[in-house]
mmCIF file of C-alpha atoms in Angstrom:
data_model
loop_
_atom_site.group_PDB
_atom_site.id
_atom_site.type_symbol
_atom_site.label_atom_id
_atom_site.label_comp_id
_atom_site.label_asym_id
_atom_site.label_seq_id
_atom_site.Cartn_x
_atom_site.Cartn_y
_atom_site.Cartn_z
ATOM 1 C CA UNK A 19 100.629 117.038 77.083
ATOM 2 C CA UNK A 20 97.297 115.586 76.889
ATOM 3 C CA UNK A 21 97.744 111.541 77.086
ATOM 4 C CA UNK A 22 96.348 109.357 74.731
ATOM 5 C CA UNK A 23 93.128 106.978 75.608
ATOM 6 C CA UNK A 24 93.763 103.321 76.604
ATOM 7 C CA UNK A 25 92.021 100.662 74.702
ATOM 8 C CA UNK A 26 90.962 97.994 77.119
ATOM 9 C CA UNK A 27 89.108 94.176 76.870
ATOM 10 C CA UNK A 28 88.361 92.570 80.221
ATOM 11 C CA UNK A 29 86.533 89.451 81.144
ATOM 12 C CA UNK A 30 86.003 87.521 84.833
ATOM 13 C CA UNK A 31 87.307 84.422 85.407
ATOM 14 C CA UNK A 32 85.804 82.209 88.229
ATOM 15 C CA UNK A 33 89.493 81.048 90.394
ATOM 16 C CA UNK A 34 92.751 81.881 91.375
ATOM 17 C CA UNK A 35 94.577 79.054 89.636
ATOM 18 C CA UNK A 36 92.473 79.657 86.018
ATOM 19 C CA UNK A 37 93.107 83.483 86.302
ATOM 20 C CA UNK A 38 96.934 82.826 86.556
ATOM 21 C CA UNK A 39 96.905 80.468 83.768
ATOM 22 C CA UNK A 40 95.547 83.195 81.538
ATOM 23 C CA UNK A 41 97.197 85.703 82.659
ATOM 24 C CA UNK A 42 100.426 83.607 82.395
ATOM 25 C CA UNK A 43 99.423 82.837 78.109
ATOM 26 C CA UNK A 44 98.778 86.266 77.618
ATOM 27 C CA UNK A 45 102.069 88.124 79.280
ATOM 28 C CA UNK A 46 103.922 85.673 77.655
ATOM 29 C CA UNK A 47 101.938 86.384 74.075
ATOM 30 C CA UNK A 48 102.400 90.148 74.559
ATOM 31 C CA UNK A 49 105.993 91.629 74.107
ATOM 32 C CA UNK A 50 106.847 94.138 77.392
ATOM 33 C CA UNK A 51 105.019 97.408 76.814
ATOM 34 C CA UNK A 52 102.374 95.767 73.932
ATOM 35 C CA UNK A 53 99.963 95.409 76.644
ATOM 36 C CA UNK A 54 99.342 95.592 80.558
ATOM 37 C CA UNK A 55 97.877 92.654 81.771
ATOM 38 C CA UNK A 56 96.432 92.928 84.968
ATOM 39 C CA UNK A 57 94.169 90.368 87.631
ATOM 40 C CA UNK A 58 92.660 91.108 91.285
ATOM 41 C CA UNK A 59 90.362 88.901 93.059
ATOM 42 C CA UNK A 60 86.491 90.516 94.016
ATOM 43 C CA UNK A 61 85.392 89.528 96.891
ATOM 44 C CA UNK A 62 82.887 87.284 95.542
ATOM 45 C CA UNK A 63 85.707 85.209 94.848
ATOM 46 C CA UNK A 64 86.047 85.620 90.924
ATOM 47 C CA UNK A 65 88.367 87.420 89.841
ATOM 48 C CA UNK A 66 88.866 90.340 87.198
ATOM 49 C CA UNK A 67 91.506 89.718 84.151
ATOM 50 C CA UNK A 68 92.089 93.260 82.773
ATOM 51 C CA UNK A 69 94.450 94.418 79.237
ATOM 52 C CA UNK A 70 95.480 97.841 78.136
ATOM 53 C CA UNK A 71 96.183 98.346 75.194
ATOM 54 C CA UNK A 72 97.664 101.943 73.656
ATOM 55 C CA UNK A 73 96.148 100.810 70.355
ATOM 56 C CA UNK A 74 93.118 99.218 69.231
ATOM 57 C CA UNK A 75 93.779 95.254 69.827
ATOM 58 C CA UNK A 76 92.515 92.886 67.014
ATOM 59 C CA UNK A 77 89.398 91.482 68.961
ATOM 60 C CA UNK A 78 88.869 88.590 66.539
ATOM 61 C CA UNK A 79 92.246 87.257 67.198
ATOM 62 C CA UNK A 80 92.258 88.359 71.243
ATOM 63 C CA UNK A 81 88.880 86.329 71.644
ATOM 64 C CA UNK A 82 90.367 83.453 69.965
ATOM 65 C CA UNK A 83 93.581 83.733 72.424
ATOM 66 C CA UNK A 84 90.939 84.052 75.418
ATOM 67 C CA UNK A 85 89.283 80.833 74.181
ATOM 68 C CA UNK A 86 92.175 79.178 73.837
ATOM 69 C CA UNK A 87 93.296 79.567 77.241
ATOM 70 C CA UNK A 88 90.411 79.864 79.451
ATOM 71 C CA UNK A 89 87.598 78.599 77.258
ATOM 72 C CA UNK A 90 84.605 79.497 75.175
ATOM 73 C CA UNK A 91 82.439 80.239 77.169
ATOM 74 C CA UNK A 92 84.598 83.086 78.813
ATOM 75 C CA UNK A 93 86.063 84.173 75.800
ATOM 76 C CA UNK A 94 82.240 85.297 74.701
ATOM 77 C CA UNK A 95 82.269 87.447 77.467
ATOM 78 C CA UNK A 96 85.134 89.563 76.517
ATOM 79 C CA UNK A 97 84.061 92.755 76.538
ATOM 80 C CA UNK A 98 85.751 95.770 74.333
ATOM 81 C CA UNK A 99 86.199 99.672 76.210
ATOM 82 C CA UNK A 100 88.299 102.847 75.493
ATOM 83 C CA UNK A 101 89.240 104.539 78.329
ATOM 84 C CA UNK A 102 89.013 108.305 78.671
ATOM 85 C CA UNK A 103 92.582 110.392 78.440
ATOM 86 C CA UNK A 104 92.739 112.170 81.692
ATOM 87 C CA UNK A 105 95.601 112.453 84.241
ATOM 88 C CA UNK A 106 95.019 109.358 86.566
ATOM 89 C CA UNK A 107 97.497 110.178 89.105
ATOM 90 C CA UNK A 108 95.870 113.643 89.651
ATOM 91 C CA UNK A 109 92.229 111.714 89.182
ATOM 92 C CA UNK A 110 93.040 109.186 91.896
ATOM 93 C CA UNK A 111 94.426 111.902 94.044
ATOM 94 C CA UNK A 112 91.386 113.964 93.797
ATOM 95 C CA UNK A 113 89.368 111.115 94.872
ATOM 96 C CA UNK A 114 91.225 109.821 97.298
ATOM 97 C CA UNK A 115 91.261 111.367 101.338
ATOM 98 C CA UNK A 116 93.180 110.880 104.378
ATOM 99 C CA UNK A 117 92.584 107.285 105.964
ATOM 100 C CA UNK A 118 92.440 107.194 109.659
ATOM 101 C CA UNK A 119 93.256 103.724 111.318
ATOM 102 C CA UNK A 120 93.355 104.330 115.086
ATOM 103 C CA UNK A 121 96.406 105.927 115.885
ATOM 104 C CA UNK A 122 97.646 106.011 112.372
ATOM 105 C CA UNK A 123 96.594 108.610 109.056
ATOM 106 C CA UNK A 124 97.600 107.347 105.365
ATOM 107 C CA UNK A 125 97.492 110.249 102.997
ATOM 108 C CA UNK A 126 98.425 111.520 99.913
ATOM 109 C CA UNK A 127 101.493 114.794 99.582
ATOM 110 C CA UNK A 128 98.092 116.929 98.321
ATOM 111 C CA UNK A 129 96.280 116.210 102.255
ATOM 112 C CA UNK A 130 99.790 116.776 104.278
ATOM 113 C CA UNK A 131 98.622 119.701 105.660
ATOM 114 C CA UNK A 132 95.007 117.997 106.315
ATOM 115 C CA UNK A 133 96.273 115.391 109.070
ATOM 116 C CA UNK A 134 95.948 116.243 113.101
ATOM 117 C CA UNK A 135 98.669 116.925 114.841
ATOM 118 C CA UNK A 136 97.799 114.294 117.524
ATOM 119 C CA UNK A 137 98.071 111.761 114.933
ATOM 120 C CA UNK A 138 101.089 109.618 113.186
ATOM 121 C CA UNK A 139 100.922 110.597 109.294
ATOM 122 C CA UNK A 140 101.974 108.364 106.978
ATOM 123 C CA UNK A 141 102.612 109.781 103.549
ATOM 124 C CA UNK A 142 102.244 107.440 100.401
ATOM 125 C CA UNK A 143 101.109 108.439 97.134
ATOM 126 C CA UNK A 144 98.210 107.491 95.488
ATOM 127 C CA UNK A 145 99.887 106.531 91.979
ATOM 128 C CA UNK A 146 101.178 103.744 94.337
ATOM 129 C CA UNK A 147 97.945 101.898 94.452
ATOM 130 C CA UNK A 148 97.714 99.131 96.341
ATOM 131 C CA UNK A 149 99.064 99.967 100.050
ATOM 132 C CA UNK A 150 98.226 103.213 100.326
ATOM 133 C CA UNK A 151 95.430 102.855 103.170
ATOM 134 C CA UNK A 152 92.729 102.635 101.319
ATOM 135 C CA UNK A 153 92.277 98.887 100.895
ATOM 136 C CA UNK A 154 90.528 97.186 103.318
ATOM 137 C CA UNK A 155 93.689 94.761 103.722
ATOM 138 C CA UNK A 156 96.057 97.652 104.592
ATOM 139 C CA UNK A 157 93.341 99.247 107.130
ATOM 140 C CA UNK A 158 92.961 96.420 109.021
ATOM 141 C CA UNK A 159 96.762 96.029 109.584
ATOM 142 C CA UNK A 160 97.098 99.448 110.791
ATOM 143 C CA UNK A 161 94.242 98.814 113.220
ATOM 144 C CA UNK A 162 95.445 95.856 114.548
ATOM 145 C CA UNK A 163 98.486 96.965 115.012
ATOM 146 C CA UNK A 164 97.451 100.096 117.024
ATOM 147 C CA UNK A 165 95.350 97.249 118.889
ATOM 148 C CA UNK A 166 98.808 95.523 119.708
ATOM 149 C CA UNK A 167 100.695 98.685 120.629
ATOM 150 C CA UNK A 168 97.931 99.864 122.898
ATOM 151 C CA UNK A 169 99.436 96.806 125.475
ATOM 152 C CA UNK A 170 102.557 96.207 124.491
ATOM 153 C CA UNK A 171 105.896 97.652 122.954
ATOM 154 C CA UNK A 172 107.408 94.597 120.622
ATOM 155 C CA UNK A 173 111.359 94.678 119.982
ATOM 156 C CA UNK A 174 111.656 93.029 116.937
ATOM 157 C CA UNK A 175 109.613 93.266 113.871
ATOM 158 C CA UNK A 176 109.108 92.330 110.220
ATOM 159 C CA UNK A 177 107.297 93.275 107.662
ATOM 160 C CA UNK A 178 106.737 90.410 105.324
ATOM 161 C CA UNK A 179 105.501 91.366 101.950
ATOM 162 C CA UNK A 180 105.948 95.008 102.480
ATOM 163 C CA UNK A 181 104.409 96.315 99.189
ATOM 164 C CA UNK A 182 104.792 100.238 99.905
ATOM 165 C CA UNK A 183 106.214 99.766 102.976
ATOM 166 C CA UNK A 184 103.205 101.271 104.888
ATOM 167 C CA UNK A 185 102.974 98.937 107.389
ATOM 168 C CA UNK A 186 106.701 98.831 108.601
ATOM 169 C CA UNK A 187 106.636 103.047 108.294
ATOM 170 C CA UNK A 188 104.024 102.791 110.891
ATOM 171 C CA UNK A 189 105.529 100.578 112.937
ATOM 172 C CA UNK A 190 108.286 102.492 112.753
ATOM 173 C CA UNK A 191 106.931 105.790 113.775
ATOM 174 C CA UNK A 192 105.012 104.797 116.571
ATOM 175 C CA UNK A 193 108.170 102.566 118.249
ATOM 176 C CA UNK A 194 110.714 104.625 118.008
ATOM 177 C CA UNK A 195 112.942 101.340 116.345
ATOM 178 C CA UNK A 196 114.232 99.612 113.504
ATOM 179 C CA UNK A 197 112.091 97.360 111.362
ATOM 180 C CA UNK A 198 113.227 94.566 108.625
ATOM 181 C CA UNK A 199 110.514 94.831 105.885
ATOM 182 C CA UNK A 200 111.025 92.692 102.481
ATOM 183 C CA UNK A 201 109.675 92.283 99.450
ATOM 184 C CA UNK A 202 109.366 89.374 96.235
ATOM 185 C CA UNK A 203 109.482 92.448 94.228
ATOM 186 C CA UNK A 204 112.315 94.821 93.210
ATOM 187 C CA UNK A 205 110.300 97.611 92.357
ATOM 188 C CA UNK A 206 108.439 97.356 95.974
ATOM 189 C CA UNK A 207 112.057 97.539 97.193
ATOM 190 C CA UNK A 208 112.985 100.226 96.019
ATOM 191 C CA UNK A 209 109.725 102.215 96.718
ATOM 192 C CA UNK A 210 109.524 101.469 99.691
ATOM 193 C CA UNK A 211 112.629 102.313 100.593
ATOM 194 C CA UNK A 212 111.979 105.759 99.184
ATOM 195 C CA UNK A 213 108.982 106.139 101.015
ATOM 196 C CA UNK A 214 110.906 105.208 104.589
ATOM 197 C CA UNK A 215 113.052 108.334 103.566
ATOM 198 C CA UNK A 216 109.989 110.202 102.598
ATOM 199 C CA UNK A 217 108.386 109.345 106.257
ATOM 200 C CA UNK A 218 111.826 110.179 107.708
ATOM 201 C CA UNK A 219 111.931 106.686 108.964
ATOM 202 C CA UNK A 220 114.751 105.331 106.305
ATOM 203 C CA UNK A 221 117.454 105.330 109.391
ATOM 204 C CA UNK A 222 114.847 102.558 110.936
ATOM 205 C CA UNK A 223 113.256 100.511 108.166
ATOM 206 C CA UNK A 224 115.590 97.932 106.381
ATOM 207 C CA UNK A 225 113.945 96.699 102.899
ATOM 208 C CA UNK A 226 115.492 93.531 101.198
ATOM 209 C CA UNK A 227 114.256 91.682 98.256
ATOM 210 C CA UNK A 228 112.898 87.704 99.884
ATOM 211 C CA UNK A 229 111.319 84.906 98.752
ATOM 212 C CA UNK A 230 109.025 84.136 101.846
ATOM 213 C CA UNK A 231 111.575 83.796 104.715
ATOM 214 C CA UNK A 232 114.237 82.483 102.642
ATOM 215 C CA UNK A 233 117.188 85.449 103.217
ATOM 216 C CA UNK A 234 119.681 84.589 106.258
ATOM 217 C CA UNK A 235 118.515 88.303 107.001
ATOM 218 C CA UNK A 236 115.199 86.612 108.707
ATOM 219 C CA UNK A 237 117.460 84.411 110.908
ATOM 220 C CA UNK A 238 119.693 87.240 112.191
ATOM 221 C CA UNK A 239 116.957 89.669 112.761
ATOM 222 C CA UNK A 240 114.771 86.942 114.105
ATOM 223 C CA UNK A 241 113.299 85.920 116.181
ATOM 224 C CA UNK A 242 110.371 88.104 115.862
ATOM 225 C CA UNK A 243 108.148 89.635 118.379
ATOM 226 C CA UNK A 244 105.522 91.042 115.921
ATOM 227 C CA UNK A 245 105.052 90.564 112.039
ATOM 228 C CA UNK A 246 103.168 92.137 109.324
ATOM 229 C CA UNK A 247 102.046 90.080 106.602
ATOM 230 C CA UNK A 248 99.521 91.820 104.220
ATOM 231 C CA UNK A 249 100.030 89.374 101.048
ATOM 232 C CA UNK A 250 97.421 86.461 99.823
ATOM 233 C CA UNK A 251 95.633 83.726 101.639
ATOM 234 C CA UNK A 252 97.342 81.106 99.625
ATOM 235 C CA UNK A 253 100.449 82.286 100.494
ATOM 236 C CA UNK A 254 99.724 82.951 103.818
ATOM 237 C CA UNK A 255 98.626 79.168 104.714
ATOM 238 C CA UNK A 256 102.461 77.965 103.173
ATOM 239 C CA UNK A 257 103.916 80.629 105.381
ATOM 240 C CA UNK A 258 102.244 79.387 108.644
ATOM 241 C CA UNK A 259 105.271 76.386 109.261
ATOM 242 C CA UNK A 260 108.149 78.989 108.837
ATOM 243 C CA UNK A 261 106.137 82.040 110.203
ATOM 244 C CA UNK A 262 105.987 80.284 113.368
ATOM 245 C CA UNK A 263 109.864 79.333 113.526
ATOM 246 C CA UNK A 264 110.846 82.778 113.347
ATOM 247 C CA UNK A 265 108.233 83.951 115.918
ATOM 248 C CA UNK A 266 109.574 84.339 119.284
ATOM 249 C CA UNK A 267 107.682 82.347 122.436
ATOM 250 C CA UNK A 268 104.369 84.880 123.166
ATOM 251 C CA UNK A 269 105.220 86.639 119.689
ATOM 252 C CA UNK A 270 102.231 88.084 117.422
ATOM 253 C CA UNK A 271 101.492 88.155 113.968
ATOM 254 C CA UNK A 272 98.983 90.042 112.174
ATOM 255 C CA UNK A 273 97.758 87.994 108.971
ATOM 256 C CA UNK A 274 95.643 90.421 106.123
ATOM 257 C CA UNK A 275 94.884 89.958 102.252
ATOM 258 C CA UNK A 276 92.476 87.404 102.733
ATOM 259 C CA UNK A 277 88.680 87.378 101.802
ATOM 260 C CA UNK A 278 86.380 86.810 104.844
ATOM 261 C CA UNK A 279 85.403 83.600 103.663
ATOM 262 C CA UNK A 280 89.488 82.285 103.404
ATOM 263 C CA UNK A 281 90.095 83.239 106.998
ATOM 264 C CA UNK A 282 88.719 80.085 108.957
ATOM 265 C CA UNK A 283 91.840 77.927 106.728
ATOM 266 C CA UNK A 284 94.275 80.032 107.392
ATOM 267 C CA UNK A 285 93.495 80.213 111.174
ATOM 268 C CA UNK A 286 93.521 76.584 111.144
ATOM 269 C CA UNK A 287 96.983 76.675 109.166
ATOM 270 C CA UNK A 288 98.421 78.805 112.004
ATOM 271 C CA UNK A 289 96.595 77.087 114.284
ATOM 272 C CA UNK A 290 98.199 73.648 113.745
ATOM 273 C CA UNK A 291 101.378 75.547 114.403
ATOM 274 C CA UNK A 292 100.553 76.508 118.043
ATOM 275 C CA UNK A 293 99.530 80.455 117.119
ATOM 276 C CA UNK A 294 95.867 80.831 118.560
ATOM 277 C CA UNK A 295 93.669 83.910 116.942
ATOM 278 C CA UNK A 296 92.838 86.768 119.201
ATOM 279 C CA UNK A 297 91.061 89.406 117.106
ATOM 280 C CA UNK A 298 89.332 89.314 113.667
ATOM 281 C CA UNK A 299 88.585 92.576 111.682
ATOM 282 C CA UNK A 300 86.233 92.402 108.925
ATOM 283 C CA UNK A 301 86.396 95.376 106.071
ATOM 284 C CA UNK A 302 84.870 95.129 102.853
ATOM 285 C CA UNK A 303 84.890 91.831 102.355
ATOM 286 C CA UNK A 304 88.135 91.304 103.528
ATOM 287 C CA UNK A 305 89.789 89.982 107.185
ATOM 288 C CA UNK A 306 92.745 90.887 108.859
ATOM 289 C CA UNK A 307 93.676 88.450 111.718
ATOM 290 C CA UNK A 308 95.691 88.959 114.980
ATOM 291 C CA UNK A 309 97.432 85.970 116.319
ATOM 292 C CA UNK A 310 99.552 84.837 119.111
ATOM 293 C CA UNK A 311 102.261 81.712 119.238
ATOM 294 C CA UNK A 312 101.517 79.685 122.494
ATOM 295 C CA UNK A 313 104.938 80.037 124.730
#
């Protein structure tokens, strides 16, 4: 069946905190499958605030709401679209190829046959989105963390914030051991607990739903020897006082999901905590940081 086009109205908003306000007014305007309100940060630092609509919206009344909550002046920038009908899954997996990051290849179930043999495939599907390799934020974790394994062979490790669970399949693969990933989210959970099975990891990576390191699971795991933490550099700077109590003497952490500009407060976050930065990685706009908690 051929799907129907999306009516979408999108404006830019210039911070975090405004574009969660708005986005806040309009979820809770719009009853659960009216609309699909969406925000992501560019890395010029404003961010995008995005709604889909299956049906034409009423624009009069929609720029009115915008005003309301986020101004005049951005509610005249609202801008009206229709999006084509097409199959997006298949779209995005047309367009999207195998990612190599060092030791590690992120591809899609269409490119399975397309990765070397040499190299450690991880399989997550485009329809996924975010965590699937192809963000610069996900790239730089794999990196770093074939920059880590290259010298060392860490015993316990965590994926914080584990999205798709890309980071803790690779981790997985190339250690041969278990890994405790987690999630704020129940729907990252669940996928990616599917996508451990898919990876024939699911024997190794345990997923549980966590606010930050708030689960007793952290403290029986703990402490760590290497965590993964692709989230938000907000987030990130919170996490530095409780990252750093469940990171064993000499353990790593690898910090990503921050703009380039963000990373000098979040290494001084960590830093004030006794972890000292050993390796930056810069990718489109974005850093991924390496760390290392004095002993």
């Amino acid at each position: 069946m051929q799907p129907a086009p999306t009516h979408r109205a999108s404006f830019s908003i210039g911070s975090e905190a405004d574009a969660r306000r708005v986005v806040d007014v309009l979820t809770e305007v719009f009853f659960e499958g009216d609309a699909a309100v969406a925000a992501f940060e560019r890395p010029d630092g404003q961010w995008d605030v995005t709604l889909h609509f299956a049906a034409a919206p009423d624009a009069a009344w929609l720029r009115e709401l915008i005003a309301t909550s986020a101004g005049n002046e951005i509610a005249a920038t609202l801008a009206f679209d229709i999006v084509e009908a097409r199959d997006w899954v298949r779209a995005s997996l047309e367009d999207l190829v195998p990612v190599p990051a060092g030791r590690f290849v992120v591809h899609g179930s269409h490119d399975r046959d397309r990765v070397a043999p040499n190299k450690l495939a991880i399989e997550i599907e485009a329809a996924l989105a975010f965590g699937t390799g192809h963000h610069g934020t996900t790239r730089g974790c794999l990196l770093l963390l074939d920059h880590v394994l290259k010298s060392s062979s860490p015993r316990n490790l965590l994926d914080l914030g584990t999205g798709t669970g890309v980071l803790a399949i690779a981790a997985a693969k190339a250690l041969h051991r278990g890994v405790l990933a987690s999630d704020i989210d129940p729907p990252s959970v669940r996928v990616a607990s599917e996508n451990a099975s898919l990876n024939e990891v699911g024997n190794r990576v345990r997923v549980i739903r966590a606010t930050g390191f708030g689960a007793p699971d952290f403290g029986q795991a703990g402490p760590f020897d290497l965590v993964l933490a692709n989230i938000l550099a907000n987030p990130l700077r919170q996490l530095a006082g409780p990252m750093a109590r469940h990171l064993a003497p000499g353990g790593r952490v690898i910090l990503s999901g921050l703009l380039t500009h963000q990373a000098p407060a979040v290494i001084a976050a960590y830093r004030a905590r006794g972890l000292v930065p050993l390796k930056h990685l810069r990718i489109e706009g974005w850093s991924s940081l390496l760390l290392r908690k004095m002993s």
